[in-house]
Coordinates of C-alpha atoms in Angstrom, one line a residue:
X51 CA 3.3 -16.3 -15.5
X52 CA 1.8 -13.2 -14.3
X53 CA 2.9 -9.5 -13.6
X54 CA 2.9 -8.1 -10.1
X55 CA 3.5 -4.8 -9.4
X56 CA 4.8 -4.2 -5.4
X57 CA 5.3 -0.8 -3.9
X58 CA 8.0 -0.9 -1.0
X59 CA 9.5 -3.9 -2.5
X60 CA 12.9 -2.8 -1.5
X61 CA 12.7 -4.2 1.9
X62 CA 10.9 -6.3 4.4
X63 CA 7.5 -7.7 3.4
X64 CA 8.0 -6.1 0.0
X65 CA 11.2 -7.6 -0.9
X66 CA 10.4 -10.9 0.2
X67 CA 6.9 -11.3 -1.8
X68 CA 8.9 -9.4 -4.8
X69 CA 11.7 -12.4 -4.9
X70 CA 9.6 -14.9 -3.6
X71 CA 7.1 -14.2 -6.8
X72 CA 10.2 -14.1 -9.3
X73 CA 11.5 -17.9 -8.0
X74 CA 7.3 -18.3 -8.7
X75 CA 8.5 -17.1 -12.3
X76 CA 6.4 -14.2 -12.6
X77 CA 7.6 -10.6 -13.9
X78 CA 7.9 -9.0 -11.1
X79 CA 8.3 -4.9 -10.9
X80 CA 9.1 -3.3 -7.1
X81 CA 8.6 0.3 -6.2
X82 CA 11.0 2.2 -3.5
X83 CA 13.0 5.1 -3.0
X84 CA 16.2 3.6 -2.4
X85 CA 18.7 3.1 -5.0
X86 CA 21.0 0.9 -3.4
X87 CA 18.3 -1.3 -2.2
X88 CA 16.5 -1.5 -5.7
X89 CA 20.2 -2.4 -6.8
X90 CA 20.6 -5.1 -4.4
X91 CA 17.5 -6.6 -5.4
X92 CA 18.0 -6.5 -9.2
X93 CA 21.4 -7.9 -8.4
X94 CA 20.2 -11.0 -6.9
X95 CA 17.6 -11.0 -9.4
X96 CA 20.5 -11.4 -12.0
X97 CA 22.7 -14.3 -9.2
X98 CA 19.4 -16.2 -9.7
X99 CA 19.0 -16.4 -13.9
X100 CA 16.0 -13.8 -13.9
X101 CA 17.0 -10.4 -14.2
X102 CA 15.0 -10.8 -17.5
X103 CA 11.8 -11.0 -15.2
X104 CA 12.6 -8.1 -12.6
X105 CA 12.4 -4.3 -12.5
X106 CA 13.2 -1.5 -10.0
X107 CA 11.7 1.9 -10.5
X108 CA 12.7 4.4 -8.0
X109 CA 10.6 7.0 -6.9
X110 CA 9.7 8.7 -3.8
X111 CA 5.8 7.4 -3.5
X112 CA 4.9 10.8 -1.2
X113 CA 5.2 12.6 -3.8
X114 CA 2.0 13.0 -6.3
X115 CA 4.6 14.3 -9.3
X116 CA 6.1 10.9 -8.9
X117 CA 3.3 8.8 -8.6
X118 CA 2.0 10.2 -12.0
X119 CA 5.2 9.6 -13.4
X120 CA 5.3 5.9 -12.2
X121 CA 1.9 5.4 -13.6
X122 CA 3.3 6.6 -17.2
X123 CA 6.4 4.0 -17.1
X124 CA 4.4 0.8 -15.6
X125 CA 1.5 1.1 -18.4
X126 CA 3.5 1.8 -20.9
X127 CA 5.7 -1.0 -20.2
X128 CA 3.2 -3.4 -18.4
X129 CA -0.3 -3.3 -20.5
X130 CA -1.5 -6.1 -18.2
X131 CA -1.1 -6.6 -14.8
X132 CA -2.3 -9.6 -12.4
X133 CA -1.5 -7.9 -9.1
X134 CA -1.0 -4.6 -7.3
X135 CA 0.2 -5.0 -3.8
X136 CA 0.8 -2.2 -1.6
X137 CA 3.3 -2.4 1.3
X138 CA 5.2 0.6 1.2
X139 CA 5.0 2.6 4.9
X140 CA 7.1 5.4 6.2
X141 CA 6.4 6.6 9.9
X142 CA 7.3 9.9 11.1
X143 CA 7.0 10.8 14.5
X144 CA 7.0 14.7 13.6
X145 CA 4.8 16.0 11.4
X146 CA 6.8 17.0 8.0
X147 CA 5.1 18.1 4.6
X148 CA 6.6 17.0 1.0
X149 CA 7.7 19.5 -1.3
X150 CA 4.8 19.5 -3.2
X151 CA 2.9 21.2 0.7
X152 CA 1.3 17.8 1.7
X153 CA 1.1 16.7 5.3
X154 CA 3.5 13.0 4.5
X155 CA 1.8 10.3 6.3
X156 CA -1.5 11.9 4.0
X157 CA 0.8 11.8 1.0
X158 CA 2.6 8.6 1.3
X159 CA 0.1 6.2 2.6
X160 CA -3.4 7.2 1.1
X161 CA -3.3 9.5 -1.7
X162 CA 0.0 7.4 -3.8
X163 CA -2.2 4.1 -3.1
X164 CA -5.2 5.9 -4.5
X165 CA -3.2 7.3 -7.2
X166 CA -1.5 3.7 -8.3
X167 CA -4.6 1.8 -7.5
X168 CA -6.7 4.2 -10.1
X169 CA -4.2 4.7 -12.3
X170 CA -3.1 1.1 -12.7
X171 CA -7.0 -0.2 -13.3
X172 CA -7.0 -0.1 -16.6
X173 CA -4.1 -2.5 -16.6
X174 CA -5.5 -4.9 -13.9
X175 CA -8.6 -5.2 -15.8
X176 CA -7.3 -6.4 -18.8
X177 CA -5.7 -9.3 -16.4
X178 CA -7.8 -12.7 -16.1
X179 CA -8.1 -12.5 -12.2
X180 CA -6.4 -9.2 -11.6
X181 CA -6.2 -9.0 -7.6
X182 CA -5.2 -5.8 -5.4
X183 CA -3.6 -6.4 -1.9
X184 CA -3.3 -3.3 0.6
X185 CA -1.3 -4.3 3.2
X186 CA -3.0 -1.6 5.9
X187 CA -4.6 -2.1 9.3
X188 CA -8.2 -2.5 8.3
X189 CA -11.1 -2.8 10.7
X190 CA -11.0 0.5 12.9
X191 CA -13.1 2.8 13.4
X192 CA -14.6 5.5 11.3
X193 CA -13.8 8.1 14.2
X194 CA -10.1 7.4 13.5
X195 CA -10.8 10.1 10.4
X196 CA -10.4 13.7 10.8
X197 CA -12.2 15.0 8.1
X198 CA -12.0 18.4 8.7
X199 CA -8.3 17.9 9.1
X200 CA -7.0 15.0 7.2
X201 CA -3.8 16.2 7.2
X202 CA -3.3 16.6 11.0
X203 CA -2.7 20.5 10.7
X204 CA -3.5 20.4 14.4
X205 CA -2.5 17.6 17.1
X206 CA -0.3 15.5 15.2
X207 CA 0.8 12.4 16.4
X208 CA 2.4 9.7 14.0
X209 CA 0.2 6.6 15.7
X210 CA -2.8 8.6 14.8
X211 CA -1.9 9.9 11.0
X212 CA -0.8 6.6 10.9
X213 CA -4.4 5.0 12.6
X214 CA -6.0 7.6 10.2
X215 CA -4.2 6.4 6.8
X216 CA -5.2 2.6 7.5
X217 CA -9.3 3.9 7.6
X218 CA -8.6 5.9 4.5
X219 CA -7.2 3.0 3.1
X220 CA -10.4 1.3 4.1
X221 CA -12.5 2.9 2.5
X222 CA -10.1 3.5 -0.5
X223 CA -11.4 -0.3 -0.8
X224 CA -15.0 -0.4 -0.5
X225 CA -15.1 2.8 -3.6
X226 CA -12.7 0.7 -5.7
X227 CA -14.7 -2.4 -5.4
X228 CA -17.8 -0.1 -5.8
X229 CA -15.9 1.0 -8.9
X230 CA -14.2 -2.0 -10.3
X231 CA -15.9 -5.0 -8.9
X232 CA -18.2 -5.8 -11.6
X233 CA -14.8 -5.9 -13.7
X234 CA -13.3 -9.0 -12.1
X235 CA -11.2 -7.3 -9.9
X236 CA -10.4 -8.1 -6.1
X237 CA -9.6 -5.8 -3.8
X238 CA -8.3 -7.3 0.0
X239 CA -7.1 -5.0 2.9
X240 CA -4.5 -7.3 4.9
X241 CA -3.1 -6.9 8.3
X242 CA -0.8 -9.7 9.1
X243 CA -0.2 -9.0 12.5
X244 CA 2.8 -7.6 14.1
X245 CA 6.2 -8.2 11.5
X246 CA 9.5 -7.8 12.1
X247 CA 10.4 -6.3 8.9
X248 CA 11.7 -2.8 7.6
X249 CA 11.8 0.1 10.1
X250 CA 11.1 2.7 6.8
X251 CA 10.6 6.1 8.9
X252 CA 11.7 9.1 11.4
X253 CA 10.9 7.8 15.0
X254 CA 11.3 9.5 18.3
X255 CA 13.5 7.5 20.8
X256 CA 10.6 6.2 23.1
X257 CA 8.3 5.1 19.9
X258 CA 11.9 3.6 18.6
X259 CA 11.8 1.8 21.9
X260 CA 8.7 0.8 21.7
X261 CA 8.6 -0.7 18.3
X262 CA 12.1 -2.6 18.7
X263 CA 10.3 -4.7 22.1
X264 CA 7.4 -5.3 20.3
X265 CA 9.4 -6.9 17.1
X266 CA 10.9 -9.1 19.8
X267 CA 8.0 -10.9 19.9
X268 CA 6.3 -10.2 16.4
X269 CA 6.0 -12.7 13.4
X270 CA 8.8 -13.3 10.9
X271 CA 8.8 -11.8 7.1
X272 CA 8.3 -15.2 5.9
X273 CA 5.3 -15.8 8.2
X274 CA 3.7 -12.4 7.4
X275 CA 3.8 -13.3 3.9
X276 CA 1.3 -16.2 4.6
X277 CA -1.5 -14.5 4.2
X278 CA -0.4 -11.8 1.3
X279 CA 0.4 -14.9 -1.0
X280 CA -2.8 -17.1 -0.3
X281 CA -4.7 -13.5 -1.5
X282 CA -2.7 -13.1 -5.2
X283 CA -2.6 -17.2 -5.5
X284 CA -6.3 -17.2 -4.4
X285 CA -8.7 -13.9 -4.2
X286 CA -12.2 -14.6 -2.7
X287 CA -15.0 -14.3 -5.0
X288 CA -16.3 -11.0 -3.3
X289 CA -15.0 -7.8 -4.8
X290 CA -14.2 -6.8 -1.4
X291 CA -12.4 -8.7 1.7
X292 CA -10.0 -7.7 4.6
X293 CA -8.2 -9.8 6.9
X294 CA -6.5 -9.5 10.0
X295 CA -4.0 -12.2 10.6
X296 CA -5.8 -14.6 8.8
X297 CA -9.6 -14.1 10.0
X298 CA -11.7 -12.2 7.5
X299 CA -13.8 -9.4 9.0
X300 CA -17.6 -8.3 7.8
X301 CA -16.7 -5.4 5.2
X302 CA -20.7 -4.7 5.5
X303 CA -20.4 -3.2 8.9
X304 CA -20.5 0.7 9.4
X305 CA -17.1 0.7 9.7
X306 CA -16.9 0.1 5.9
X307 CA -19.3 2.4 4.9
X308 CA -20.0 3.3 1.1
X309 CA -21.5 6.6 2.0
X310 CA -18.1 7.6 3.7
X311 CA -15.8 6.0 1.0
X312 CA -17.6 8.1 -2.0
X313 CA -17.6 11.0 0.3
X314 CA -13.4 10.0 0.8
X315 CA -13.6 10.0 -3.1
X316 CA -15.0 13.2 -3.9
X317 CA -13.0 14.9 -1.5
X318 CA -9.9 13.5 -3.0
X319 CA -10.9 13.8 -6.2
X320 CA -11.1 17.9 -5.5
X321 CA -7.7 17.8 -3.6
X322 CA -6.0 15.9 -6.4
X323 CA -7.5 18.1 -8.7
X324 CA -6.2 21.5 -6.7
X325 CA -2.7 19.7 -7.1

């Protein structure tokens, strides 16, 4: 039995890896800002005779205050954990800061999975093959990265902060395997193609069209999960992988460079630090 941690496991991907992991009979613990949802899935949790096994904390992920505060209850509750998995997403169309002054896209989709994935190493570690799945985009471009302006102060489009978050996220990868490898953990970006799952976000009406014609057409939950469950059940022996619909990609190309993840690392380390 092992203990995975899922962030966005109120909905969509995240909700169907959370209770297909519980019927697995692992301790499962899901991250989300919803209370009802997080209700609904302790609920069925109790219907199916393992309520015992499940936990909902809610937080709202762009926000560092509560990242810090999640940290706090998983490790004092969980002391080991097998699996991280990242999956929470929320698109905005207009640019929109938290309350705490960060640009969101920035908030929600790099810095609280840099936060978690840091903060919760000590806990993988102690696991026998922890693992770390970040359900991104990976494989752009390094010119996707503002880094003069990674908050999109200027020019902001969702598709690009969006674009932008998936490199970060990248190269969040390369410095934790840099960082961690040599411990036993895994670390795999995963893209699994275009999903019909949760619409988490604030969308314009033409990118609202645009996304509901291409779900027409895109993969089902279940089939998105594929690829997400062959990674916890069975990591790669490399401290670093990414996949995109099921065909790995060379994580040695510039595109994964570790010059440009430590220099992603300092320069968070110096924001998170100013915050």
């Amino acid at each position: 039995m092992k203990t995975v941690v899922v962030t966005g496991g109120t909905d969509g991907i995240g909700r169907a890896l959370a209770e297909s992991r519980l019927r697995r009979g692992d301790t499962v613990v899901i991250l989300g800002r919803d209370r009802d949802k997080g209700a609904a899935f302790l609920a069925h949790a109790r219907e199916s005779g393992v309520a015992d096994r499940a936990s909902f904390i809610r937080a709202d992920l762009s926000l560092l205050a509560e990242n810090r505060r999640v940290l706090a209850v998983i490790l004092d509750a969980f002391p080991v954990i097998d699996a991280l998995v990242f999956c929470a997403r929320h698109y905005r169309s207009d640019r929109a800061e938290t309350v705490e002054g960060i640009e969101e896209t920035f908030a929600h989709f790099y810095l609280s999975r840099r936060l978690l994935g840091h903060g919760l190493a000590p806990a993988l570690i102690r696991a026998e093959r922890p693992v770390v799945v970040n359900v991104a985009g990976p494989g752009a471009g390094l010119d996707l990265v503002r880094w003069d302006d990674l908050q999109f102060r200027s020019g902001y489009h969702g598709g690009a902060a969006l674009g932008q978050g998936g490199k970060l996220n990248d190269l969040l990868g390369v410095s934790s395997a840099e960082r961690y490898g040599s411990t036993g953990l895994r670390y795999e970006l995963i893209h699994p193609g275009a999903t019909r799952t949760g619409l988490s976000g604030q969308y314009d009406q033409a990118t609202l069209r645009h996304i509901e014609e291409l779900q027409r057409t895109a993969k089902t939950v279940q089939e998105a999960l594929v690829p997400i469950v062959l990674a916890l059940d069975s990591p790669p022996p490399r401290p670093l992988s990414a996949f995109v619909e099921g065909s790995e990609l060379d994580v040695r190309t510039k595109d994964f460079d570790p010059s440009a993840a430590r220099r992603l690392h300092d320069l968070t380390d110096e924001f998170l630090a100013a915050h």
